[in-house]
Amino acid sequence: AQKITQTQPGMFVQEKEAVTLDCTYDTSDPSYGLFWYKQPSSGEMIFLIYQGSYDQQNATEGRYSLNFQKARKSANLVISASQLGDSAMYFCAMRDSGGSNYKLTFGKGTLLTVNP
Amino acid sequence: EAGVTQFPSHSVIEKGQTVTLRCDPISGHDNLYWYRRVMGKEIKFLLHFVKESKQDESGMPNNRFLAERTGGTYSTLKVQPAELEDSGVYFCASSQHQGAYNSPLHFGNGTRLTVT
C-alpha cells in the first residue's frame, strides 16, 4: 500500500496568491512525523516544515504552514503569498517505525509553477 | 555548520563502467542514508548506515551496488557495472537521531548519474 500520496502532479499559482499542495498518508503507527521538502531546479532537497503526530497545533514556518488533519490522514502544505522562487518540486514525506525502521518515505511530488 | 556534501554533482558514464559516488554527512551525524530518484518517479530509499554499520540495506536494487562507510564518516556508493536503468539522481542524507520520527533528514545536493 502506498504510504504517501500526492495527487497533484502539477499546480499553477499566480504570484502573491496562496496555494495548497495535497498530501495524504497511511500508517498504523501512532508515532510518526510528516515532512515537506522543496526541490528547485538546481536539484538540492530543502527541508521546509515538520508536523508530529502528537502535535496539537498546525506547524508553521514563515510563509509555509501545514494543514494537519489527523483523522483524515492528510498533511497539506499551504504556501502563502507565493513568490517566483517558490517554483519547484515539492515532496511530502513521512517517518514512522512500523516496518520502516524510521526510514523517510516520499510521495511522488508536486511540481509547482508560480506565474508572474 | 557545513551541510551534507556530495561528489560529483554530475557523472556521465557508459554502460558497463564503474562509478563511485561520495557523501560527506553533517559532522556528528551518525545516521547516513542513500536515496535515489529515477526520472519521473518517487524518491526511493536505498540504505541506511549507523556509524559504519549497515542498519538497513533493503532498498539496494541488486549486487551491482556497493555502499561503504569506513570509520563512520564519509560514505561511498559504487555501481559496478553500471546499467542504463541506474540513471537518476542519487541523494545522500544524514540525521542525528536514529529512532526519532521527528528528526528531519538533511539532504545533499545529489549526484546526477547518466548511463549511456
XYZ file of N, CA, C and O in Angstrom, chain A residues 2-88:
348
model
N 0.461 2.227 -0.776
C 1.248 3.445 -0.868
C 1.128 4.209 0.439
O 0.024 4.447 0.923
N 2.229 4.637 0.973
C 2.211 5.283 2.277
C 1.990 6.781 2.170
O 1.438 7.373 3.083
N 2.492 7.387 1.127
C 2.340 8.827 0.920
C 1.748 9.060 -0.461
O 2.292 8.555 -1.449
N 0.676 9.792 -0.523
C 0.009 10.063 -1.800
C -0.068 11.558 -2.049
O -0.613 12.305 -1.231
N 0.489 11.958 -3.159
C 0.347 13.343 -3.613
C -0.396 13.273 -4.941
O 0.146 12.793 -5.927
N -1.616 13.730 -4.961
C -2.487 13.531 -6.119
C -2.312 14.584 -7.204
O -2.872 14.447 -8.288
N -1.552 15.627 -6.924
C -1.395 16.712 -7.884
C -0.012 16.644 -8.532
O 0.965 17.062 -7.927
N 0.086 16.138 -9.749
C 1.405 16.111 -10.387
C 1.938 17.517 -10.633
O 3.137 17.756 -10.568
N 1.020 18.449 -10.946
C 1.435 19.816 -11.212
C 0.399 20.801 -10.705
O -0.798 20.512 -10.691
N 0.879 21.948 -10.271
C -0.010 23.019 -9.808
C 0.510 24.349 -10.324
O 1.726 24.552 -10.431
N -0.435 25.247 -10.621
C -0.073 26.597 -11.047
C -0.694 27.590 -10.073
O -1.811 27.391 -9.598
N 0.042 28.660 -9.812
C -0.494 29.697 -8.925
C 0.044 31.041 -9.388
O 1.158 31.130 -9.931
N -0.749 32.068 -9.199
C -0.299 33.427 -9.516
C 0.553 33.962 -8.377
O 0.282 33.693 -7.198
N 1.551 34.690 -8.754
C 2.411 35.340 -7.764
C 1.553 36.104 -6.761
O 0.541 36.719 -7.125
N 1.938 36.004 -5.490
C 1.296 36.671 -4.353
C 0.028 35.965 -3.860
O -0.503 36.358 -2.820
N -0.426 34.942 -4.573
C -1.576 34.196 -4.090
C -1.114 33.023 -3.231
O 0.058 32.641 -3.238
N -2.068 32.434 -2.520
C -1.774 31.257 -1.705
C -2.067 29.993 -2.505
O -2.899 29.990 -3.414
N -1.360 28.930 -2.154
C -1.578 27.655 -2.837
C -1.486 26.533 -1.815
O -0.723 26.624 -0.840
N -2.291 25.500 -2.030
C -2.287 24.323 -1.151
C -1.860 23.099 -1.945
O -2.447 22.788 -2.991
N -0.859 22.425 -1.436
C -0.389 21.181 -2.041
C -0.859 20.021 -1.167
O -0.602 20.000 0.036
N -1.519 19.061 -1.801
C -2.161 17.989 -1.047
C -1.204 16.838 -0.723
O -0.308 16.511 -1.510
N -1.451 16.232 0.411
C -0.696 15.053 0.819
C -1.559 14.222 1.749
O -2.082 14.747 2.751
N -1.730 12.961 1.449
C -2.354 12.033 2.383
C -1.368 10.919 2.669
O -0.481 10.624 1.870
N -1.529 10.315 3.838
C -0.570 9.306 4.259
C -1.292 8.126 4.866
O -2.481 8.203 5.197
N -0.559 7.057 5.012
C -1.141 5.840 5.561
C -0.141 5.208 6.516
O 0.982 4.881 6.130
N -0.539 5.053 7.746
C 0.287 4.377 8.733
C -0.589 3.888 9.869
O -1.616 4.507 10.180
N -0.168 2.799 10.483
C -0.866 2.302 11.662
C -0.065 2.615 12.929
O -0.491 2.292 14.038
N 1.061 3.240 12.735
C 1.919 3.603 13.862
C 1.392 4.894 14.499
O 1.158 5.866 13.781
N 1.175 4.926 15.822
C 0.673 6.158 16.437
C 1.711 7.277 16.473
O 1.361 8.452 16.604
N 2.972 6.908 16.354
C 4.052 7.906 16.390
C 4.664 8.050 15.006
O 5.253 7.094 14.488
N 4.528 9.219 14.458
C 5.099 9.437 13.122
C 5.328 10.922 12.921
O 4.806 11.778 13.652
N 6.138 11.209 11.948
C 6.426 12.592 11.601
C 6.182 12.814 10.121
O 6.434 11.935 9.300
N 5.694 13.976 9.805
C 5.408 14.344 8.420
C 6.289 15.525 8.032
O 6.448 16.469 8.816
N 6.853 15.459 6.864
C 7.813 16.459 6.419
C 7.464 16.913 5.008
O 6.952 16.138 4.203
N 7.819 18.146 4.735
C 7.753 18.649 3.372
C 9.143 19.123 2.970
O 9.831 19.809 3.746
N 9.513 18.730 1.736
C 10.780 19.154 1.166
C 10.513 19.861 -0.154
O 9.584 19.522 -0.888
N 11.396 20.786 -0.461
C 11.335 21.528 -1.720
C 12.565 21.172 -2.543
O 13.681 21.156 -2.023
N 12.342 20.897 -3.821
C 13.474 20.626 -4.701
C 13.413 21.571 -5.891
O 12.658 21.349 -6.847
N 14.180 22.663 -5.850
C 14.206 23.570 -7.001
C 14.921 22.924 -8.177
O 15.465 21.825 -8.056
N 14.940 23.627 -9.279
C 15.535 23.064 -10.491
C 17.029 22.798 -10.320
O 17.598 21.975 -11.045
N 17.653 23.460 -9.377
C 19.075 23.229 -9.123
C 19.332 21.872 -8.481
O 20.474 21.415 -8.442
N 18.292 21.234 -7.962
C 18.419 19.842 -7.541
C 18.495 19.554 -6.067
O 18.244 18.427 -5.650
N 18.862 20.543 -5.242
C 19.012 20.213 -3.818
C 17.657 19.976 -3.164
O 16.632 20.439 -3.641
N 17.666 19.228 -2.095
C 16.451 18.932 -1.327
C 16.478 19.799 -0.066
O 17.344 19.655 0.777
N 15.491 20.667 0.037
C 15.460 21.631 1.132
C 14.322 21.272 2.085
O 13.156 21.221 1.678
N 14.658 21.064 3.332
C 13.640 20.776 4.341
C 12.847 22.043 4.640
O 13.427 23.100 4.901
N 11.511 21.938 4.591
C 10.657 23.106 4.793
C 9.980 23.111 6.156
O 10.028 24.120 6.874
N 9.314 22.008 6.492
C 8.435 22.050 7.650
C 8.164 20.634 8.139
O 8.205 19.678 7.366
N 7.913 20.534 9.445
C 7.672 19.247 10.091
C 6.408 19.314 10.948
O 6.129 20.329 11.582
N 5.675 18.192 10.952
C 4.496 18.050 11.815
C 4.560 16.688 12.494
O 4.691 15.669 11.809
N 4.477 16.672 13.802
C 4.477 15.418 14.539
C 3.066 14.918 14.789
O 2.133 15.721 14.905
N 2.921 13.625 14.912
C 1.590 13.035 15.047
C 0.898 13.444 16.340
O -0.331 13.421 16.426
N 1.676 13.842 17.328
C 1.072 14.227 18.602
C 0.922 15.739 18.748
O 0.429 16.214 19.776
N 1.355 16.447 17.739
C 1.261 17.907 17.827
C -0.197 18.340 17.766
O -0.951 17.894 16.895
N -0.553 19.224 18.677
C -1.930 19.692 18.735
C -2.197 20.830 17.752
O -3.325 21.023 17.303
N -1.137 21.562 17.448
C -1.314 22.709 16.558
C -0.643 22.444 15.207
O 0.341 21.706 15.115
N -1.169 23.100 14.187
C -0.551 23.003 12.874
C 0.795 23.708 12.878
O 0.946 24.792 13.450
N 1.760 23.084 12.200
C 3.089 23.670 12.130
C 3.100 24.861 11.182
O 2.369 24.888 10.179
N 3.911 25.849 11.535
C 4.106 26.998 10.650
C 5.581 27.350 10.624
O 6.284 27.236 11.640
N 6.048 27.772 9.440
C 7.424 28.229 9.263
C 7.392 29.337 8.218
O 7.377 29.090 7.027
N 7.334 30.568 8.692
C 7.289 31.687 7.764
C 6.048 31.610 6.885
O 4.922 31.577 7.389
N 6.260 31.570 5.575
C 5.114 31.519 4.642
C 4.544 30.115 4.470
O 3.565 29.924 3.733
N 5.180 29.146 5.105
C 4.718 27.761 4.998
C 3.900 27.386 6.226
O 4.297 27.678 7.352
N 2.809 26.722 5.987
C 2.049 26.144 7.090
C 1.556 24.772 6.651
O 1.432 24.478 5.459
N 1.323 23.944 7.638
C 0.897 22.586 7.360
C -0.510 22.410 7.915
O -0.725 22.602 9.114
N -1.440 22.075 7.059
C -2.821 21.836 7.468
C -2.959 20.353 7.808
O -3.172 19.509 6.937
N -2.817 20.053 9.090
C -2.762 18.680 9.572
C -4.149 18.243 10.026
O -4.699 18.814 10.972
N -4.706 17.268 9.330
C -5.994 16.711 9.713
C -5.782 15.230 9.983
O -5.831 14.395 9.063
N -5.593 14.931 11.251
C -5.153 13.591 11.637
C -6.184 12.523 11.295
O -5.834 11.436 10.823
N -7.443 12.819 11.540
C -8.491 11.821 11.285
C -8.580 11.483 9.798
O -8.877 10.347 9.422
N -8.304 12.463 8.975
C -8.338 12.245 7.528
C -7.010 11.757 6.997
O -6.870 11.458 5.814
N -5.998 11.736 7.865
C -4.641 11.378 7.464
C -4.169 12.250 6.309
O -3.709 11.749 5.271
N -4.311 13.531 6.502
C -3.824 14.446 5.477
C -2.906 15.491 6.106
O -3.076 15.869 7.276
N -1.967 15.948 5.325
C -0.961 16.905 5.793
C -0.627 17.838 4.642
O 0.459 17.781 4.067
N -1.563 18.696 4.320
C -1.399 19.573 3.171
C -0.480 20.747 3.497
O -0.545 21.323 4.582
N 0.329 21.109 2.525
C 1.227 22.255 2.667
C 0.557 23.489 2.078
O 0.075 23.450 0.942
N 0.537 24.551 2.842
C -0.015 25.816 2.368
C 1.124 26.813 2.246
O 1.865 27.038 3.213
N 1.261 27.381 1.069
C 2.256 28.431 0.849
C 1.486 29.727 0.643
O 0.661 29.841 -0.282
N 1.738 30.680 1.502
C 1.036 31.965 1.380
C 1.896 32.938 0.575
O 3.119 32.801 0.504
N 1.245 33.884 -0.064
C 1.940 34.939 -0.809
C 3.044 34.368 -1.681
O 4.227 34.664 -1.504
N 2.655 33.537 -2.634
C 3.628 32.843 -3.474
C 4.599 33.799 -4.148
O 4.232 34.917 -4.559
N 5.823 33.321 -4.285
C 6.869 34.087 -4.959
C 7.399 33.272 -6.129
O 7.278 32.045 -6.146
N 8.003 33.950 -7.087
C 8.526 33.239 -8.257
C 9.530 32.160 -7.839
O 9.597 31.096 -8.460
N 10.266 32.428 -6.796
C 11.256 31.467 -6.313
C 10.659 30.231 -5.668
O 11.388 29.289 -5.338
N 9.347 30.231 -5.501
C 8.690 29.042 -4.946
C 8.478 27.963 -6.006
O 8.111 26.834 -5.682
N 8.699 28.306 -7.260
C 8.547 27.310 -8.326
C 9.558 26.195 -8.109
O 10.770 26.433 -8.074
N 9.057 24.981 -7.956
C 9.916 23.841 -7.611
C 9.049 22.599 -7.494
O 7.822 22.659 -7.556
